[in-house]
Coordinates of C-alpha atoms and ligand atoms in Angstrom, one line a residue:
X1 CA -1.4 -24.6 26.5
X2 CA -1.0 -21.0 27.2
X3 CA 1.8 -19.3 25.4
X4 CA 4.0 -16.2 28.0
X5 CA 5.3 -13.5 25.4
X6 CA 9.2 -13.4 25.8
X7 CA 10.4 -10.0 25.6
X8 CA 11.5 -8.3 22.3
X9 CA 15.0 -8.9 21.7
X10 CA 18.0 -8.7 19.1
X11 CA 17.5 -12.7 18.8
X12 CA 13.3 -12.5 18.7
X13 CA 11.9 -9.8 16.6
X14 CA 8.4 -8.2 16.8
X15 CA 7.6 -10.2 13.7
X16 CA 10.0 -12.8 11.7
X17 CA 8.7 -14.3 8.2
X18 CA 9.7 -17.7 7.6
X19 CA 10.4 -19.6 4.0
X20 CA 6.5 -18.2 3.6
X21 CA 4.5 -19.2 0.3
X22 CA 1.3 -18.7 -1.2
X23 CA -0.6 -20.1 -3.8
X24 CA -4.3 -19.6 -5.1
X25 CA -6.0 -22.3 -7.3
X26 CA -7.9 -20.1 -10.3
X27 CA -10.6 -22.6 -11.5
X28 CA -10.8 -22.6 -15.6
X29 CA -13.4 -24.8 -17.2
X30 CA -15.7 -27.5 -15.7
X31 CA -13.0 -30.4 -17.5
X32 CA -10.1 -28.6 -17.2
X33 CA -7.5 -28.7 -14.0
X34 CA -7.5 -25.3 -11.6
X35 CA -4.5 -23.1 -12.5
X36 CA -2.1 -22.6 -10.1
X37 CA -1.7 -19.1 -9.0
X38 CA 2.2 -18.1 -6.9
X39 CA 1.3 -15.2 -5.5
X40 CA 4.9 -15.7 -2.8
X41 CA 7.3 -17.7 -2.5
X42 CA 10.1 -18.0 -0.3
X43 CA 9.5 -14.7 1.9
X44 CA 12.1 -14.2 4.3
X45 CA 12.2 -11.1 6.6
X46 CA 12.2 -9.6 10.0
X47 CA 10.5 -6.4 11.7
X48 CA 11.9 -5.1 14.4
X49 CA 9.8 -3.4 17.3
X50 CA 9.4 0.5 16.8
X51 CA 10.6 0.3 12.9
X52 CA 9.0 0.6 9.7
X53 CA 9.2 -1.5 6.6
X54 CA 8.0 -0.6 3.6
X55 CA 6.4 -2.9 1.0
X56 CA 6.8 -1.3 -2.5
X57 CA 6.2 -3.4 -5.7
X58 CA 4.3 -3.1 -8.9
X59 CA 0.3 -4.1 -8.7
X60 CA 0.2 -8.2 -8.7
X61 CA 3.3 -8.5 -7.2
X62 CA 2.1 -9.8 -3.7
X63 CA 2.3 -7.5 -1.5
X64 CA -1.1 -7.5 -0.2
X65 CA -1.2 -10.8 0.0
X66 CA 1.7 -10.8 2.2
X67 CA 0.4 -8.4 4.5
X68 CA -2.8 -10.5 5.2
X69 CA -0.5 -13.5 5.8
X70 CA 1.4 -11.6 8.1
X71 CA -2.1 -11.0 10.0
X72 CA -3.6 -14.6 9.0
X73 CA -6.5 -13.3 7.2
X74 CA -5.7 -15.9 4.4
X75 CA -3.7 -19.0 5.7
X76 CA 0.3 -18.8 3.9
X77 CA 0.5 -22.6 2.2
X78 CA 4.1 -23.1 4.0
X79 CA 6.0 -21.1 6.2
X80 CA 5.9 -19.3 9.7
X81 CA 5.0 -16.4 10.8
X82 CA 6.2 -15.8 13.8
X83 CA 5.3 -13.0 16.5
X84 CA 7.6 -12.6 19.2
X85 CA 8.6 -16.3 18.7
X86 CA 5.8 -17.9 17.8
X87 CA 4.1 -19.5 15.0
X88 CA 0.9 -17.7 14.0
X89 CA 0.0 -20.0 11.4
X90 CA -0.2 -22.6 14.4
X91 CA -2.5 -20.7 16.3
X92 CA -6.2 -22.0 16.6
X93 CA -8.8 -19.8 15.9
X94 CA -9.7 -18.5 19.4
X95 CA -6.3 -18.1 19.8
X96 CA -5.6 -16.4 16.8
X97 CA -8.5 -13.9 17.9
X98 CA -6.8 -12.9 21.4
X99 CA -3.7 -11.9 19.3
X100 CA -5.9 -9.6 16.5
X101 CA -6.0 -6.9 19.5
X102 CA -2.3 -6.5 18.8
X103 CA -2.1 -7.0 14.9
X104 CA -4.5 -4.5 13.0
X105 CA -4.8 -3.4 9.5
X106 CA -5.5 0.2 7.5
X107 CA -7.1 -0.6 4.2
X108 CA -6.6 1.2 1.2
X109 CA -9.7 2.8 0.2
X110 CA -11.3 4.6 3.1
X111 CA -14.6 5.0 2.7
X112 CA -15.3 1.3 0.8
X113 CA -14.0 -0.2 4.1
X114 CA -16.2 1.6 6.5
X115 CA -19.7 0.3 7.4
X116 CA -22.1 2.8 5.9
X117 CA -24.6 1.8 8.2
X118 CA -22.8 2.4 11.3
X119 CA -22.1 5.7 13.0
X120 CA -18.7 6.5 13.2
X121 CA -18.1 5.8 16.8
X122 CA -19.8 2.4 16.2
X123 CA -16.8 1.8 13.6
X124 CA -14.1 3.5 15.5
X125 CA -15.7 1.1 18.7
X126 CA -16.4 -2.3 16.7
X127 CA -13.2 -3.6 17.4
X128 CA -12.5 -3.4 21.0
X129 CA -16.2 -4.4 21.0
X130 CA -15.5 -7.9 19.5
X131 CA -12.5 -8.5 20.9
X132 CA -11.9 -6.9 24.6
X133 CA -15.8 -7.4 25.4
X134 CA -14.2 -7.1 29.1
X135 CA -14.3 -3.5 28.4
X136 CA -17.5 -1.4 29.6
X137 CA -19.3 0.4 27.5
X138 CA -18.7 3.8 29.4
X139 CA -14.6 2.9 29.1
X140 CA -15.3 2.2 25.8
X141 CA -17.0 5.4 24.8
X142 CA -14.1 7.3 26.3
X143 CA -11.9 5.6 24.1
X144 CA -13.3 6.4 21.0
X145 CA -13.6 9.8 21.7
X146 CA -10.0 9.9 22.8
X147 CA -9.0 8.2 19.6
X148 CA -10.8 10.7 17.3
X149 CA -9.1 13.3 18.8
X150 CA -5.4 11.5 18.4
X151 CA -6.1 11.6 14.6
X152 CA -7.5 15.0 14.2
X153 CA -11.8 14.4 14.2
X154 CA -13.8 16.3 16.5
X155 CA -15.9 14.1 18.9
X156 CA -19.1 15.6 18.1
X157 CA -18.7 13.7 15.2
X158 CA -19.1 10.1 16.7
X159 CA -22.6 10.4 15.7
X160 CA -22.0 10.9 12.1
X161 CA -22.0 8.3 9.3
X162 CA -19.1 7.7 6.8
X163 CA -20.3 9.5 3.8
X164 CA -20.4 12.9 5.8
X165 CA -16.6 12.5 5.5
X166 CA -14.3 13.3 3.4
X167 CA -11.8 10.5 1.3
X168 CA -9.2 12.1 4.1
X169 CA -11.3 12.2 7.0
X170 CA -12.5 8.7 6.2
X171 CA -8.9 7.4 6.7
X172 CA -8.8 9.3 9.8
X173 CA -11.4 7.1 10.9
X174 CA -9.8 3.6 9.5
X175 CA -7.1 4.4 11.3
X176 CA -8.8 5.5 14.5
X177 CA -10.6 2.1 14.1
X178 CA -7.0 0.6 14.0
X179 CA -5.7 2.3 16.9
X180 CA -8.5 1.3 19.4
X181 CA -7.3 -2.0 20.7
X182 CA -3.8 -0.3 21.3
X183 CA -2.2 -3.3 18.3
X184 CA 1.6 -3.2 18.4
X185 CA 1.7 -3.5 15.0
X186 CA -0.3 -1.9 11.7
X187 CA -0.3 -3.4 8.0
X188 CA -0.8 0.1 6.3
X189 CA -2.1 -1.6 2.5
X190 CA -2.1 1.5 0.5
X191 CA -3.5 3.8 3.0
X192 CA -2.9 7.0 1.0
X193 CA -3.1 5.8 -2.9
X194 CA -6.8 6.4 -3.2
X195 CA -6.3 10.3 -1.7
X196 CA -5.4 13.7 -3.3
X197 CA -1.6 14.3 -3.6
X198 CA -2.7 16.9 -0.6
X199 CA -3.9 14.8 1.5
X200 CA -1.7 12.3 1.3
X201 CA 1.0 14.4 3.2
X202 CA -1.1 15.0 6.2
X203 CA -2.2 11.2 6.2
X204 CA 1.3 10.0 6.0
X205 CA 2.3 12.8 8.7
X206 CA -0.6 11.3 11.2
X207 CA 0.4 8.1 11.1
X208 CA 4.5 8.9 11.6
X209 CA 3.2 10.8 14.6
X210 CA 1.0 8.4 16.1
X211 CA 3.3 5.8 15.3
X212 CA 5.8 8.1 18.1
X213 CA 2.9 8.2 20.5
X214 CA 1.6 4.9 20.7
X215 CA 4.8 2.8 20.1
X216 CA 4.1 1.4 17.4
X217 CA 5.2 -1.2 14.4
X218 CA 4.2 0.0 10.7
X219 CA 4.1 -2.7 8.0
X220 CA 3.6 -0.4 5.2
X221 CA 2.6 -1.8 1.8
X222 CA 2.6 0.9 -1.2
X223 CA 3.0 0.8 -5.4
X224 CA 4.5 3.9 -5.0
X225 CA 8.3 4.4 -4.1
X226 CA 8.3 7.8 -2.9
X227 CA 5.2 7.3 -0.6
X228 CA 7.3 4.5 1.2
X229 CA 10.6 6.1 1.6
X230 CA 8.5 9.2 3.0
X231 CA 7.5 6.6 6.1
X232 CA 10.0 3.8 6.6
X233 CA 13.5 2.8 8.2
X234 CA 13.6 -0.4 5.6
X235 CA 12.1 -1.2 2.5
X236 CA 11.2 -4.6 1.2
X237 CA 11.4 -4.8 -3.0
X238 CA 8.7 -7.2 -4.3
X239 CA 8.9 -8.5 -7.9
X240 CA 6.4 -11.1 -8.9
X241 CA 6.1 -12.8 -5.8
X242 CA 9.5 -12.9 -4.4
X243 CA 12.1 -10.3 -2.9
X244 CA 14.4 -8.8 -5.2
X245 CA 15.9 -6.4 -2.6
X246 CA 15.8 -4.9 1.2
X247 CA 17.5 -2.4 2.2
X248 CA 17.7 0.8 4.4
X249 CA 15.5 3.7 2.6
X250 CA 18.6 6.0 2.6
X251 CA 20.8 2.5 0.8
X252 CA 17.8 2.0 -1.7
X253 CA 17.6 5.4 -2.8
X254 CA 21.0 6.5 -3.2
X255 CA 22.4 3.0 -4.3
X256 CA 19.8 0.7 -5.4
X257 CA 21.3 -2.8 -6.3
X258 CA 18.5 -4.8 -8.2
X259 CA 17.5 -3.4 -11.5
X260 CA 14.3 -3.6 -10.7
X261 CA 14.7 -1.2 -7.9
X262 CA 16.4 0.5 -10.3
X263 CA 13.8 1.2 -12.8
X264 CA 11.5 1.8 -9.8
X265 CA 13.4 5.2 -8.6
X266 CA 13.4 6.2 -12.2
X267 CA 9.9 6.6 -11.3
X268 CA 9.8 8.9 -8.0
X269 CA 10.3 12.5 -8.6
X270 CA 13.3 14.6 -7.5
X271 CA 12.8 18.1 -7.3
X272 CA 16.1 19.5 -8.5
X273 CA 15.6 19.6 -12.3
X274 CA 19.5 20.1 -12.5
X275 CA 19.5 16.4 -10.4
X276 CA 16.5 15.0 -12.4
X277 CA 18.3 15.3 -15.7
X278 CA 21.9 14.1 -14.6
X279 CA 19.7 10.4 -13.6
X280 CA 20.7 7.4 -15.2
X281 CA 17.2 6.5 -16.2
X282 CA 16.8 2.8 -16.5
X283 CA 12.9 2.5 -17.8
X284 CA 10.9 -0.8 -17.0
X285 CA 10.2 -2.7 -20.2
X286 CA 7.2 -4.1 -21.3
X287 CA 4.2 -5.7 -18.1
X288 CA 4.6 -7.4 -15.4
X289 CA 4.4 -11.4 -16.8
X290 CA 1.3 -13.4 -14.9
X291 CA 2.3 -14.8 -11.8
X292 CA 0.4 -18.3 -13.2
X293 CA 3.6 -18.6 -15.7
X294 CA 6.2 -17.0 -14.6
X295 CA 9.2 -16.9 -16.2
X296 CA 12.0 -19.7 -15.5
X297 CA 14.9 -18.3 -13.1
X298 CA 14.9 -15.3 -12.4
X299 CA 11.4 -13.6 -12.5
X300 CA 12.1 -10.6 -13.6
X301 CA 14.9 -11.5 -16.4
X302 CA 11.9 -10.4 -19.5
X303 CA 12.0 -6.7 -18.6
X304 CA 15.6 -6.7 -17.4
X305 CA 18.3 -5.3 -20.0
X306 CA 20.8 -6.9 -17.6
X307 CA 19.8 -10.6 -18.0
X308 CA 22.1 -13.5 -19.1
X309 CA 21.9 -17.0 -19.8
X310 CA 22.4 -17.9 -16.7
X311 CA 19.2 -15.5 -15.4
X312 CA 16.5 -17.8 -17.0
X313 CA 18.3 -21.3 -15.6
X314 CA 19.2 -20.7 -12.2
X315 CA 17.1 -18.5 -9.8
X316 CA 19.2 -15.8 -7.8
X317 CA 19.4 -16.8 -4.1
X318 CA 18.5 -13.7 -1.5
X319 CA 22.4 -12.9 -1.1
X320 CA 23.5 -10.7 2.5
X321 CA 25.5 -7.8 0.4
X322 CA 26.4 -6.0 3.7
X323 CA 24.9 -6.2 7.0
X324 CA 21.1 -6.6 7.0
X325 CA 21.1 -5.5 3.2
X326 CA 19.8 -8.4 0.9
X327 CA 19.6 -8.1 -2.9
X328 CA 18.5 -11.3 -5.4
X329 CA 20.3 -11.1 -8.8
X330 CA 23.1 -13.2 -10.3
X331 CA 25.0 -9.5 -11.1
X332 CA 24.5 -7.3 -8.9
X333 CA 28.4 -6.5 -8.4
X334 CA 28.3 -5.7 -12.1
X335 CA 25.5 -3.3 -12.5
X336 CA 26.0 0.8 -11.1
Ligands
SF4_401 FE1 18.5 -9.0 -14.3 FE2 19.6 -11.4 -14.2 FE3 19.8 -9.8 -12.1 FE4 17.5 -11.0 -12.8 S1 19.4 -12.0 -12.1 S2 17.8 -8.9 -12.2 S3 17.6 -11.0 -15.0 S4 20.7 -9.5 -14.2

């Protein structure tokens, strides 16, 4: 049955999460059951065409893991993920493989993900390769060269391999590679944390730029606050799994509701020093617990100075505070 894409509208977004969860099964010993590891659980959200959401979280929290669900490169245990209406998760796999032209990824450590034994206009080319074979191989060529020179590489470069590049220059080609199919949507995991603080500006810079150019939707999944706000419209709080908080960048930096976002900010930098000292610092406490035992109720109750009773017994639903603006914690009115 084929499937006609309905246009994007305020009723079908680009991209809409559904009650999504994931668990892994960590084997222990040869007599002993698997543990079960929740790496998400009940993931609700929307992207809307043109925007960027951020993904910000500590390490462990899910957040890669919830951008390969979002592109099916692992299978979510429950949920939908649905693109422009429909179900992903249901697709088969020939199916699924039409739709990769549209949903690409940037991986985090640029040089690890390119091929070293491939030139790098047989990386930038690999994907239109596999899946628009339709495409000549003159049309083809073209393309690559006209992608290199959207993110800033010289085409007498396609004949060069990855570790004449630079960490920067790598990236440039990962996300050259991304760009080739012409996707409507990018899951950015951590494209700048393995670059100098330098070249993270220009990478980040590139990709708002292209993002004007080519149309596009930005999932963008960082550890690091102020790298997100740099880039997105929204940003998605992940705490162990499950959403703690999304909000507009501008709502979550000047009035952060969850603690957690709280002790999060504490950690971007402001510039002012008069401003810096004047912050309520709220510092996180203690690890992040192991997403095989969480704690009871709310997840992040151990390192919150906030937590009640209550917070260990009951978990905190995903309240609406305002329009669009979600926040999970039992006393969120309370806490300034
Ligand atoms: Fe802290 Fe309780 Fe709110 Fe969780 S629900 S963030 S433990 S106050």
């Amino acid at each position: 049955m084929s499937f006609v894409e309905p246009a994007v509208t305020a009723e079908i977004p680009l991209l809409k999460i559904e009650n999504l969860k994931k668990t892994f099964s960590i084997p222990t010993s040869l007599f002993r059951r698997p543990l079960t590891l929740t790496a998400l659980e009940d993931i609700n959200f929307t992207v809307q065409k043109g925007e960027t959401l951020g993904i910000v979280g500590e390490s462990g929290c899910g957040k890669s893991t919830l951008g390969r669900c979002i592109l099916q490169l692992i299978a979510p245990d429950e949920g939908k993920v649905l693109w422009l209406g429909q179900d992903l998760t249901e697709l088969r796999s020939e199916e699924m493989r039409r739709k990769r032209q549209d949903l690409q990824i940037i991986f985090q450590d640029p040089l690890a993900s390119l091929n070293p034994r491939m030139t790098v206009g047989e990386i930038i080319a690999d994907p239109l390769k596999t899946l628009r074979p339709d495409v000549s191989r003159t049309e083809r060529r073209a393309r690559v060269i006209r992608m290199m020179e959207a993110v800033g590489l010289l085409p007498e470069m396609i004949n060069r391999y990855p570790h004449e590049f630079s960490g920067g220059q790598a990236q440039r080609i990962g996300i050259a590679r991304a760009l080739i199919t012409e996707p409507k949507l990018i899951v950015c995991d951590e494209p700048v944390s393995a670059l100098d603080v330098s070249i993270q500006a220009q990478i980040l810079n590139l990709l708002s730029e292209l993002k004007d150019e080519f149309g596009l939707t930005l999932v963008f999944i960082s550890h690091d606050l102020s790298v997100v706000r740099h880039v997105s419209d929204r940003i998605l709080v992940l705490y162990l799994g499950r959403i703690a908080e999304l909000a507009t960048g501008e709502q979550l930096y000047t009035d952060p509701k969850h603690p957690y976002t709280q002790a999060l900010l504490t950690a971007v930098p402001i510039p002012d020093p008069k401003k810096a000292r004047e912050r309520n610092i709220v510092a996180l406490m203690g690890e992040i617990p192991s997403p095989i035992n969480p704690p009871s109720g709310c997840r992040f109750r151990t390192r919150c100075r906030y937590a009640i009773t209550k917070c260990a017994e009951v978990i905190p639903p995903l309240e609406e505070i305002s329009t669009g603006r979600l926040v999970a914690c039992h006393r969120w009115k309370e806490i300034d």
